[in-house]
Amino acid sequence: MSISCLLQEIEKKRNLMMLAANQYGFSAKITITYSQELDRLIAEYAKYSETVASPSKQPYSRSVVT
């Protein structure tokens, strides 16, 4: 999933969660489900961002200098 798609999914899920919270309450099962799904998306974004921001954590290939 591209970063722009991931950000769109985060925004969609946040909106769904807020709509559910306003309609059913913050402790409703559907609201909590959306919140957990949002948490997973945010964690995926954070992992991706950490990898991009920190090249030292990316796998590297050794090059042989001759």
Coordinates of N, CA and C in Angstrom, one line a residue:
M1 N 0.9 -1.2 0.0 CA 0.0 0.0 0.0 C 0.9 1.2 0.0
S2 N 0.6 2.2 -0.9 CA 1.4 3.4 -0.9 C 1.1 4.3 0.3
I3 N 2.0 5.2 0.5 CA 1.9 6.1 1.7 C 0.6 7.0 1.5
S4 N 0.4 7.4 0.3 CA -0.8 8.3 0.1 C -2.1 7.5 0.3
C5 N -2.1 6.2 -0.1 CA -3.3 5.4 0.1 C -3.5 5.1 1.6
L6 N -2.4 4.9 2.3 CA -2.4 4.7 3.7 C -3.0 5.9 4.5
L7 N -2.5 7.1 4.1 CA -3.0 8.3 4.7 C -4.5 8.5 4.4
Q8 N -5.0 8.1 3.3 CA -6.4 8.2 2.9 C -7.2 7.2 3.8
E9 N -6.7 6.0 3.9 CA -7.4 5.0 4.7 C -7.4 5.5 6.2
I10 N -6.4 6.1 6.7 CA -6.4 6.6 8.1 C -7.5 7.7 8.2
E11 N -7.6 8.6 7.3 CA -8.6 9.6 7.4 C -10.0 9.1 7.3
K12 N -10.2 8.1 6.4 CA -11.5 7.5 6.3 C -11.9 6.8 7.6
K13 N -11.0 6.0 8.1 CA -11.3 5.3 9.3 C -11.5 6.2 10.5
R14 N -10.8 7.3 10.6 CA -11.0 8.3 11.6 C -12.4 8.9 11.5
N15 N -12.8 9.2 10.3 CA -14.1 9.8 10.1 C -15.2 8.8 10.5
L16 N -15.0 7.5 10.1 CA -16.0 6.5 10.5 C -16.1 6.4 12.0
M17 N -14.9 6.4 12.6 CA -14.9 6.2 14.1 C -15.6 7.4 14.8
M18 N -15.4 8.6 14.3 CA -16.0 9.8 14.9 C -17.6 9.8 14.7
L19 N -18.0 9.4 13.5 CA -19.4 9.2 13.2 C -20.1 8.2 14.1
A20 N -19.4 7.1 14.3 CA -19.9 6.0 15.2 C -20.0 6.5 16.6
A21 N -18.9 7.3 17.0 CA -18.9 7.8 18.4 C -20.0 8.8 18.7
N22 N -20.2 9.6 17.7 CA -21.3 10.6 17.8 C -22.7 10.0 17.8
Q23 N -22.9 8.9 17.1 CA -24.2 8.3 17.0 C -24.4 7.3 18.1
Y24 N -23.4 6.5 18.4 CA -23.6 5.3 19.3 C -22.9 5.5 20.7
G25 N -22.0 6.5 20.7 CA -21.2 6.7 21.9 C -19.8 6.1 21.8
F26 N -18.9 6.6 22.7 CA -17.5 6.3 22.6 C -17.2 4.8 23.0
S27 N -18.1 4.3 23.8 CA -17.8 2.9 24.3 C -18.6 1.8 23.5
A28 N -19.3 2.2 22.5 CA -20.0 1.3 21.6 C -19.0 0.4 20.9
K29 N -19.5 -0.9 20.7 CA -18.6 -1.9 20.1 C -18.1 -1.4 18.7
I30 N -19.0 -0.8 17.9 CA -18.6 -0.4 16.6 C -17.5 0.7 16.6
T31 N -17.7 1.6 17.6 CA -16.7 2.7 17.8 C -15.3 2.1 18.2
I32 N -15.3 1.2 19.1 CA -14.1 0.6 19.5 C -13.4 -0.2 18.4
T33 N -14.3 -0.9 17.6 CA -13.7 -1.6 16.4 C -13.0 -0.7 15.5
Y34 N -13.7 0.4 15.1 CA -13.1 1.4 14.2 C -11.8 2.0 14.9
S35 N -11.8 2.2 16.2 CA -10.6 2.7 16.8 C -9.5 1.8 16.8
Q36 N -9.7 0.5 16.9 CA -8.7 -0.5 16.8 C -8.1 -0.6 15.4
E37 N -9.0 -0.5 14.4 CA -8.6 -0.6 13.1 C -7.7 0.7 12.7
L38 N -8.1 1.8 13.3 CA -7.4 3.1 13.1 C -6.0 2.9 13.7
D39 N -6.0 2.3 14.9 CA -4.7 2.1 15.6 C -3.7 1.3 14.7
R40 N -4.2 0.2 14.1 CA -3.4 -0.6 13.3 C -2.9 0.2 12.1
L41 N -3.7 1.0 11.5 CA -3.3 1.8 10.3 C -2.2 2.8 10.7
I42 N -2.4 3.4 11.9 CA -1.4 4.4 12.4 C -0.1 3.8 12.7
A43 N -0.2 2.6 13.3 CA 1.1 1.8 13.6 C 1.8 1.5 12.3
E44 N 1.0 1.1 11.2 CA 1.6 0.8 9.9 C 2.3 2.0 9.3
Y45 N 1.6 3.2 9.5 CA 2.2 4.4 9.0 C 3.5 4.8 9.7
A46 N 3.4 4.6 11.1 CA 4.6 4.9 11.9 C 5.8 4.0 11.5
K47 N 5.5 2.8 11.3 CA 6.6 1.8 10.9 C 7.2 2.2 9.6
Y48 N 6.3 2.6 8.6 CA 6.8 3.0 7.3 C 7.6 4.3 7.4
S49 N 7.1 5.3 8.2 CA 7.8 6.6 8.4 C 9.1 6.4 9.0
E50 N 9.2 5.5 10.0 CA 10.5 5.2 10.7 C 11.5 4.6 9.7
T51 N 11.1 3.7 8.9 CA 11.9 3.1 7.9 C 12.5 4.1 6.9
V52 N 11.6 5.0 6.4 CA 12.0 6.0 5.5 C 12.9 7.1 6.1
A53 N 12.6 7.5 7.3 CA 13.3 8.5 8.0 C 14.7 8.1 8.5
S54 N 14.8 6.8 8.7 CA 16.1 6.3 9.3 C 16.7 5.2 8.4
P55 N 17.5 5.7 7.4 CA 18.1 4.7 6.5 C 19.0 3.7 7.1
S56 N 19.5 4.0 8.3 CA 20.3 3.0 9.0 C 19.6 1.7 9.4
K57 N 18.2 1.8 9.5 CA 17.4 0.7 9.9 C 17.0 -0.1 8.7
Q58 N 17.3 0.3 7.5 CA 16.9 -0.4 6.3 C 18.0 -1.4 6.0
P59 N 17.6 -2.5 5.5 CA 18.7 -3.5 5.1 C 19.6 -2.9 4.0
Y60 N 20.8 -3.2 4.1 CA 21.7 -2.7 3.1 C 22.5 -3.8 2.4
S61 N 23.0 -3.5 1.3 CA 23.9 -4.5 0.6 C 25.3 -4.0 0.7
R62 N 26.2 -4.9 0.8 CA 27.6 -4.5 0.9 C 28.1 -4.4 -0.6
S63 N 28.9 -3.4 -0.8 CA 29.5 -3.3 -2.1 C 31.0 -3.6 -1.9
V64 N 31.6 -4.2 -2.9 CA 33.0 -4.5 -2.8 C 33.7 -3.5 -3.6
V65 N 34.7 -2.9 -3.0 CA 35.5 -1.9 -3.7 C 36.8 -2.6 -4.2
T66 N 37.0 -2.4 -5.5 CA 38.2 -3.1 -6.1 C 39.2 -2.1 -6.5

